[in-house]
XYZ file of C-alpha atoms in Angstrom:
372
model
C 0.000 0.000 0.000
C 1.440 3.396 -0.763
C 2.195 5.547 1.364
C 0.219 8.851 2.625
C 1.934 12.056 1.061
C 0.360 14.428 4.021
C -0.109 13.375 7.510
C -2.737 13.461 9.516
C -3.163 16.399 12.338
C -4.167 15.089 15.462
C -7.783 17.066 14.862
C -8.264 14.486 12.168
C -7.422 17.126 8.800
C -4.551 16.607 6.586
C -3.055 19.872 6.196
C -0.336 21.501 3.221
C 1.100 25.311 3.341
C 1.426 25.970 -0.560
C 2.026 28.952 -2.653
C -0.721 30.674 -4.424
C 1.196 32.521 -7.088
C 1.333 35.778 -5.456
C 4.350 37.417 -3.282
C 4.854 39.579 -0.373
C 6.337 43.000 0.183
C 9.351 41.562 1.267
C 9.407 39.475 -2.365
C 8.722 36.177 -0.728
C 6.124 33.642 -1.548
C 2.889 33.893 -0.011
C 1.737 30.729 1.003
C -1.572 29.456 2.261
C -3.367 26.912 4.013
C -4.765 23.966 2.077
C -6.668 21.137 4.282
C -8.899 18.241 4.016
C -10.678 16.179 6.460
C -11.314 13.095 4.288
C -7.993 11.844 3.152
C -4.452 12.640 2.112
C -5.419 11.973 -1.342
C -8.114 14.843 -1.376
C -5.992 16.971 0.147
C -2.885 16.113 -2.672
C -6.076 16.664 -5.695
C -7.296 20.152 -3.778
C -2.934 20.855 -3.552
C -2.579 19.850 -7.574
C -5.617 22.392 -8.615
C -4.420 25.133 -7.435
C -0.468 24.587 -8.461
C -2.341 24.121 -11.773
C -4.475 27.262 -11.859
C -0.739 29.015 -10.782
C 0.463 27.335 -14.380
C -2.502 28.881 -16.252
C -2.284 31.947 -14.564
C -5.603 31.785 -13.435
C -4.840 31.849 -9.753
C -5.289 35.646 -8.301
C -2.256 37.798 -7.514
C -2.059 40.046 -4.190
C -2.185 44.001 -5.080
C -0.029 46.166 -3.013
C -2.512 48.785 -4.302
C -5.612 49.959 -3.635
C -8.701 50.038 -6.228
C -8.209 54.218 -5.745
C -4.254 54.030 -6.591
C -4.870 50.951 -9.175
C -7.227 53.223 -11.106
C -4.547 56.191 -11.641
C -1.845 53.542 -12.766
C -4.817 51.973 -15.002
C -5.343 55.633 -16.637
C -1.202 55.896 -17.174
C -0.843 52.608 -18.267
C -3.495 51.749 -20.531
C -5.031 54.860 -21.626
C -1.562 56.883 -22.984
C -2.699 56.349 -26.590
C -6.259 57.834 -26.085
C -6.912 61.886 -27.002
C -6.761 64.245 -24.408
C -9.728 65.193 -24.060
C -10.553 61.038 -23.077
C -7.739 61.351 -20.965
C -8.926 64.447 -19.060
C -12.456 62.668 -18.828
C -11.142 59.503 -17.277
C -8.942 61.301 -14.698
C -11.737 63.654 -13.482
C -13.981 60.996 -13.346
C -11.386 59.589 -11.117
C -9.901 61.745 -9.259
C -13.866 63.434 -8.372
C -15.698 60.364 -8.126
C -13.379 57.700 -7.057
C -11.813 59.177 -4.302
C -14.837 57.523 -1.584
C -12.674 54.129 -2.577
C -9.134 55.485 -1.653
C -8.656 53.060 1.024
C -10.665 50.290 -0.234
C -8.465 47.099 -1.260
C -10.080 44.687 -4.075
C -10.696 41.865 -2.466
C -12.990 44.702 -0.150
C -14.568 45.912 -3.374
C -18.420 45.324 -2.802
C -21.382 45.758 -5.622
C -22.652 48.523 -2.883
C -18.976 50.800 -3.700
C -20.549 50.851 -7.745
C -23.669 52.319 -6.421
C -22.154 54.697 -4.125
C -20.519 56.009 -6.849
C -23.316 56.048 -9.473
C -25.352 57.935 -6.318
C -22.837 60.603 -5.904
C -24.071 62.114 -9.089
C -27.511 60.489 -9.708
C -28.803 64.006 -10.896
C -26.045 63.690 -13.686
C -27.045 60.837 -15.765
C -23.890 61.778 -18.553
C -21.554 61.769 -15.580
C -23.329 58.734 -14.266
C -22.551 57.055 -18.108
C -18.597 58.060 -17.411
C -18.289 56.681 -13.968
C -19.866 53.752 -15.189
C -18.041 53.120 -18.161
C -14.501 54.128 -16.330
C -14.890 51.615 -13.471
C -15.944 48.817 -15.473
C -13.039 49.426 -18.065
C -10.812 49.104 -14.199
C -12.871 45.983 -13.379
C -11.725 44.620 -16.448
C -8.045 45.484 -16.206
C -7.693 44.354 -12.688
C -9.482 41.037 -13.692
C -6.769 40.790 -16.807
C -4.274 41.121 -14.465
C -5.148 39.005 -11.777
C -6.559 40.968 -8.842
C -9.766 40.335 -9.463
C -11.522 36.635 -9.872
C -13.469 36.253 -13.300
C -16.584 36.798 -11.610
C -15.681 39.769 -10.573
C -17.764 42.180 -13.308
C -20.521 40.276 -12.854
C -20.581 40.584 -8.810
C -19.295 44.368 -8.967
C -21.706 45.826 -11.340
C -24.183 43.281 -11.910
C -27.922 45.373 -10.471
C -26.386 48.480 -10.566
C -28.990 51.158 -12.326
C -27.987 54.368 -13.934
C -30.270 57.076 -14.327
C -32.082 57.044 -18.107
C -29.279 59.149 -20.013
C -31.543 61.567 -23.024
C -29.049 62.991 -25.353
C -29.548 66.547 -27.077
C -31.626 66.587 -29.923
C -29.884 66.922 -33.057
C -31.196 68.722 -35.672
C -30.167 69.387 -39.386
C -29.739 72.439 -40.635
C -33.177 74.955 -40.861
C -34.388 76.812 -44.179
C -33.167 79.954 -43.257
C -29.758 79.084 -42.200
C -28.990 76.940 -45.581
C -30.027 80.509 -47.957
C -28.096 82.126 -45.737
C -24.391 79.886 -46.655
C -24.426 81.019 -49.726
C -25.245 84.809 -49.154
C -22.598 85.393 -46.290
C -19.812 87.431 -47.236
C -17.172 85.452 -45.505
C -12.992 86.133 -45.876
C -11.939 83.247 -48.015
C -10.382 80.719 -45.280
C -13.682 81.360 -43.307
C -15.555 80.135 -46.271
C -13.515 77.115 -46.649
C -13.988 76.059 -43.260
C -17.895 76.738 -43.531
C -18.212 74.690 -46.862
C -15.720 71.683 -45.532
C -18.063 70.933 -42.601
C -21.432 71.706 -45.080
C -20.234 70.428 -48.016
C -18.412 67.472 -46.587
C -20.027 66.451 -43.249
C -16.305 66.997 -41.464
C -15.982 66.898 -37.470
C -14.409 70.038 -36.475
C -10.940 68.887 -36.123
C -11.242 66.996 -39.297
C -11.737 70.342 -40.881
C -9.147 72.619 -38.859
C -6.218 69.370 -39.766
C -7.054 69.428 -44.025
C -3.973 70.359 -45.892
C -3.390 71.126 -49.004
C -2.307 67.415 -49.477
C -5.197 66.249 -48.407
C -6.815 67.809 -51.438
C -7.416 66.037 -54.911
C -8.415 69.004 -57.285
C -8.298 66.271 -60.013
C -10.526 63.090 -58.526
C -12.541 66.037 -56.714
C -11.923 63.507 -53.381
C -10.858 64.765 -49.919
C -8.695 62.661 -47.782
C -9.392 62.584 -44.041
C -6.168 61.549 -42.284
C -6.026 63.534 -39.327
C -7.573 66.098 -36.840
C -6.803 68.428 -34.531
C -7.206 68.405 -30.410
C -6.819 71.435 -28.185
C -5.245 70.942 -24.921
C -6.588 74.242 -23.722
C -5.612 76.804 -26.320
C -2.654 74.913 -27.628
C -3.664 72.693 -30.699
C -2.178 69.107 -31.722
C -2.206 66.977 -34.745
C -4.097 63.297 -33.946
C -5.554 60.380 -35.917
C -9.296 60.494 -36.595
C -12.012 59.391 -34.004
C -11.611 55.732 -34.993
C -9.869 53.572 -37.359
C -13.738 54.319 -39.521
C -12.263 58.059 -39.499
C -9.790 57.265 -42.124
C -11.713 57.938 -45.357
C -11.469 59.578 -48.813
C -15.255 61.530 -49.328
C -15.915 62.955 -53.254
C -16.472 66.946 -52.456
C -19.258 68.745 -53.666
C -18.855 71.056 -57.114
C -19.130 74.375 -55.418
C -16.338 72.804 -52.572
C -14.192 72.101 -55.604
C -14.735 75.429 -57.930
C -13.911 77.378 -53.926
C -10.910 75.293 -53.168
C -9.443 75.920 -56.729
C -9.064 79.763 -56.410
C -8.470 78.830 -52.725
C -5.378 76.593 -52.275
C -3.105 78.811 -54.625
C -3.342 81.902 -52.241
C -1.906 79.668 -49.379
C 1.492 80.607 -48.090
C 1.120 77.108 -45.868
C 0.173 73.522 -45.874
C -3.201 73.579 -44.041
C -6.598 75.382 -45.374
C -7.317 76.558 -42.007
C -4.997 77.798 -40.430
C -3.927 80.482 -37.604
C -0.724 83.390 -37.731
C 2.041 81.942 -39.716
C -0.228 79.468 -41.206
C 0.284 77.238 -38.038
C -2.401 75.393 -36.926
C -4.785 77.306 -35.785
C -5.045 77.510 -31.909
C -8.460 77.257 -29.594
C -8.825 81.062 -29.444
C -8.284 81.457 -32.793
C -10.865 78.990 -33.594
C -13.488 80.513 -31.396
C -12.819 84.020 -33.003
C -13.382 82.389 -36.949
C -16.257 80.938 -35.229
C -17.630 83.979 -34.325
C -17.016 85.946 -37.221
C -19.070 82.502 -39.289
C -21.970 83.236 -37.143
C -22.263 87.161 -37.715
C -21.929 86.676 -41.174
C -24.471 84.370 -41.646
C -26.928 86.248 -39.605
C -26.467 89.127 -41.415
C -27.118 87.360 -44.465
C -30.464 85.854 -43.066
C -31.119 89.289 -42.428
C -30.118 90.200 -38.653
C -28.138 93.278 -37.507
C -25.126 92.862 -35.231
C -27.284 93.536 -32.725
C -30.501 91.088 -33.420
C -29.763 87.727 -34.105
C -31.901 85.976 -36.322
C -30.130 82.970 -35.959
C -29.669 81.003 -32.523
C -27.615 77.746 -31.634
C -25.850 76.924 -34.840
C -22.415 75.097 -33.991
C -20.490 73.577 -36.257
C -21.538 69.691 -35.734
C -25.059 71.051 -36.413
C -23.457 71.194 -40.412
C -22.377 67.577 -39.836
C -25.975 66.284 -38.933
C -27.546 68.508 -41.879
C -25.120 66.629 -44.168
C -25.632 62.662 -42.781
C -29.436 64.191 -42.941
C -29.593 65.361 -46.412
C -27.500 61.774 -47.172
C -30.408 59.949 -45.588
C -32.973 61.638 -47.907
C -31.127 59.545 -50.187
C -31.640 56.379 -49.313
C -31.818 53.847 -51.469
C -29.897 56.151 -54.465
C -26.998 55.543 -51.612
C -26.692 52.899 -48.888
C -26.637 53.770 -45.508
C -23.340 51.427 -45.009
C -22.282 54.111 -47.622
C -23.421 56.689 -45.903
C -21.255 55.388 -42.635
C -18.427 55.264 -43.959
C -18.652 59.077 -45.722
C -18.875 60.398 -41.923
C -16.054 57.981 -40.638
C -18.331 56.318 -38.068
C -20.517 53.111 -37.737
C -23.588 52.087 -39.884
C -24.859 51.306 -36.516
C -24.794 55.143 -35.446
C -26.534 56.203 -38.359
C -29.479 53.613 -38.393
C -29.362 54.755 -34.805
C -30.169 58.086 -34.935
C -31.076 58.909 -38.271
C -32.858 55.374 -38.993
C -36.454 57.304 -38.492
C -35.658 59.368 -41.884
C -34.579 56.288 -44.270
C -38.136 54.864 -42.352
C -40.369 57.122 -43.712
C -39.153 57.407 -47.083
C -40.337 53.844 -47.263
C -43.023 52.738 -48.823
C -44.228 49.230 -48.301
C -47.329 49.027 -49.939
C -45.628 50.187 -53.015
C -42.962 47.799 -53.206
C -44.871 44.697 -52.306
C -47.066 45.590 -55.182
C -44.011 45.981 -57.127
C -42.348 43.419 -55.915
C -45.163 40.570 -55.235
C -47.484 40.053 -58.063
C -48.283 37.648 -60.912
């Protein structure tokens, strides 16, 4: 008969002091207690599952760290390639909201932490989205890296409501202010920037990073390949949004005839651009802005000193153009239309699904389509 590997305590358990795959401050093993009551042979099976979930690297690791101090080396670590203006979200989000949790280890981490924090700004369901969003992306991280058990998102977050988020409207572009684009008197880098984001759909930053070699006078195609972020007033080249951002979009005739007389009077690279033909800075943005607006009411007949014209930003143009695009529909795809604004066919069934619906007529196609 072979021998026992463990022997029995005199309280009738067999008993083993193993490492769990984690060390202590000092850089020594932690160990921990493994016992059985029924036999040696349980107690050797209970010994070889865990040295085997230490091979797989599915046994959990010991932070040194709390969830507060894991969070701000999460943000360093894994979030150095995101814009700054995702960066600055994250870290206020952290710094503002977390701090409750400063002392809290994981293995304290409770579902009831999540829904202290989601209460802390109940009355803000956007800020409710973000401290959602950043703690599960931690969850995740620390689960990746061993802190946490598997389960861990599930227990954490599982049951946890946020308040019902309602974005802003958005709306196209009204009657008024489209007669009014091509009435404005406008300098001529102004007017670029006005028709790039109304003749081409462009983000902001899309528009502010065109260059010259962006343009193809010949094709009559713009190439997207960058945009610009503001870290307050000071600007810096980025990619696009998303790997979607990336795109070449065919510009409109009266885009092409502008850009023609345009890109010859440039002493630069880029179409908009601030003193020196630098990139153009937050301020300086803000002032072009400005001057847009008062042109534009002017030529929808307002003074400088009534405004016929209220709440027009520059995305406003981008909706108006994914709009008009959905008018469309089916002369253009909406997978088409997707991939003109450098986002997801998902966004625009999303919110702008309701227009391709009511340009449809069933009763008309099945009559069409269904008949002897």
């Amino acid at each position: 008969m072979a021998k026992a590997k463990y022997t029995q305590s005199k309280d009738g358990y067999w008993r083993a002091k193993i490492w769990d795959g984690s060390y202590n401050p000092d850089g020594t093993k932690h160990r921990i207690n493994v016992f059985s009551k029924k036999s040696s042979a349980d107690l050797e099976k209970k010994v070889k599952k865990i040295q085997m979930q230490i091979e797989e690297g599915s046994a959990l690791k010991i932070s040194q760290s709390t969830f507060y101090e894991y969070s701000l080396e999460w943000l360093e670590t894994y979030k150095t390639v995101r814009s700054t203006n995702t960066k600055k979200m994250y870290f206020n989000i952290i710094t503002k909201y977390f701090s409750p949790l400063k002392g809290i280890k994981f293995e304290e981490l409770r579902r009831t932490h999540f829904q202290i924090l989601i209460n802390s700004a109940i009355n803000n369901p956007r800020t409710c989205q973000q401290i959602s969003l950043t703690f599960r992306q931690i969850i995740k991280a620390a689960i990746a890296d061993r802190y946490l058990p598997d389960r861990a998102l599930r227990d954490l977050c599982g049951g946890v409501e946020l308040p019902r988020y309602h974005a802003g409207e958005k709306r196209p572009l009204n009657e008024q202010e489209k007669a009014a684009i091509s009435k404005a008197v406008l300098n001529p880098m102004d007017k670029t920037f006005l028709y790039l984001i109304y003749g081409c759909g462009l983000r902001r930053g899309e528009a502010l990073a065109i260059s010259r070699l962006n343009v193809d006078l010949k094709c009559g195609i713009l190439r997207v390949r960058h945009s610009i972020e503001f870290d307050g007033n000071t600007p810096a080249l980025k990619s696009p949004k998303s790997d979607n951002g990336i795109r070449d979009i065919p510009m409109p005739p009266f885009l092409i005839a502008h850009l023609k007389e345009y890109i010859p009077t440039l002493t630069g690279d880029y179409l908009i651009h601030g003193r020196y033909s630098k990139i153009m800075t937050l301020s300086g943005y803000r002032r072009m802005w400005e001057r847009i607006l008062l042109a534009l009411n002017l030529a929808a007949g307002g003074t400088s000193d009534l405004f016929v014209i209220h709440g027009l930003t520059a995305h406003i143009f981008r909706h108006n153009y994914c709009t008009e695009l959905c008018y469309q529909v089916p002369a253009i795809s909406t997978k088409k239309i997707a991939q003109l604004l450098g986002d997801t066919e998902k966004m625009v069934l999303d919110v702008y699904g309701h227009l391709v619906e009511n340009k449809e007529n069933a009763s008309e196609v099945i009559a069409k389509a269904i008949n002897f």
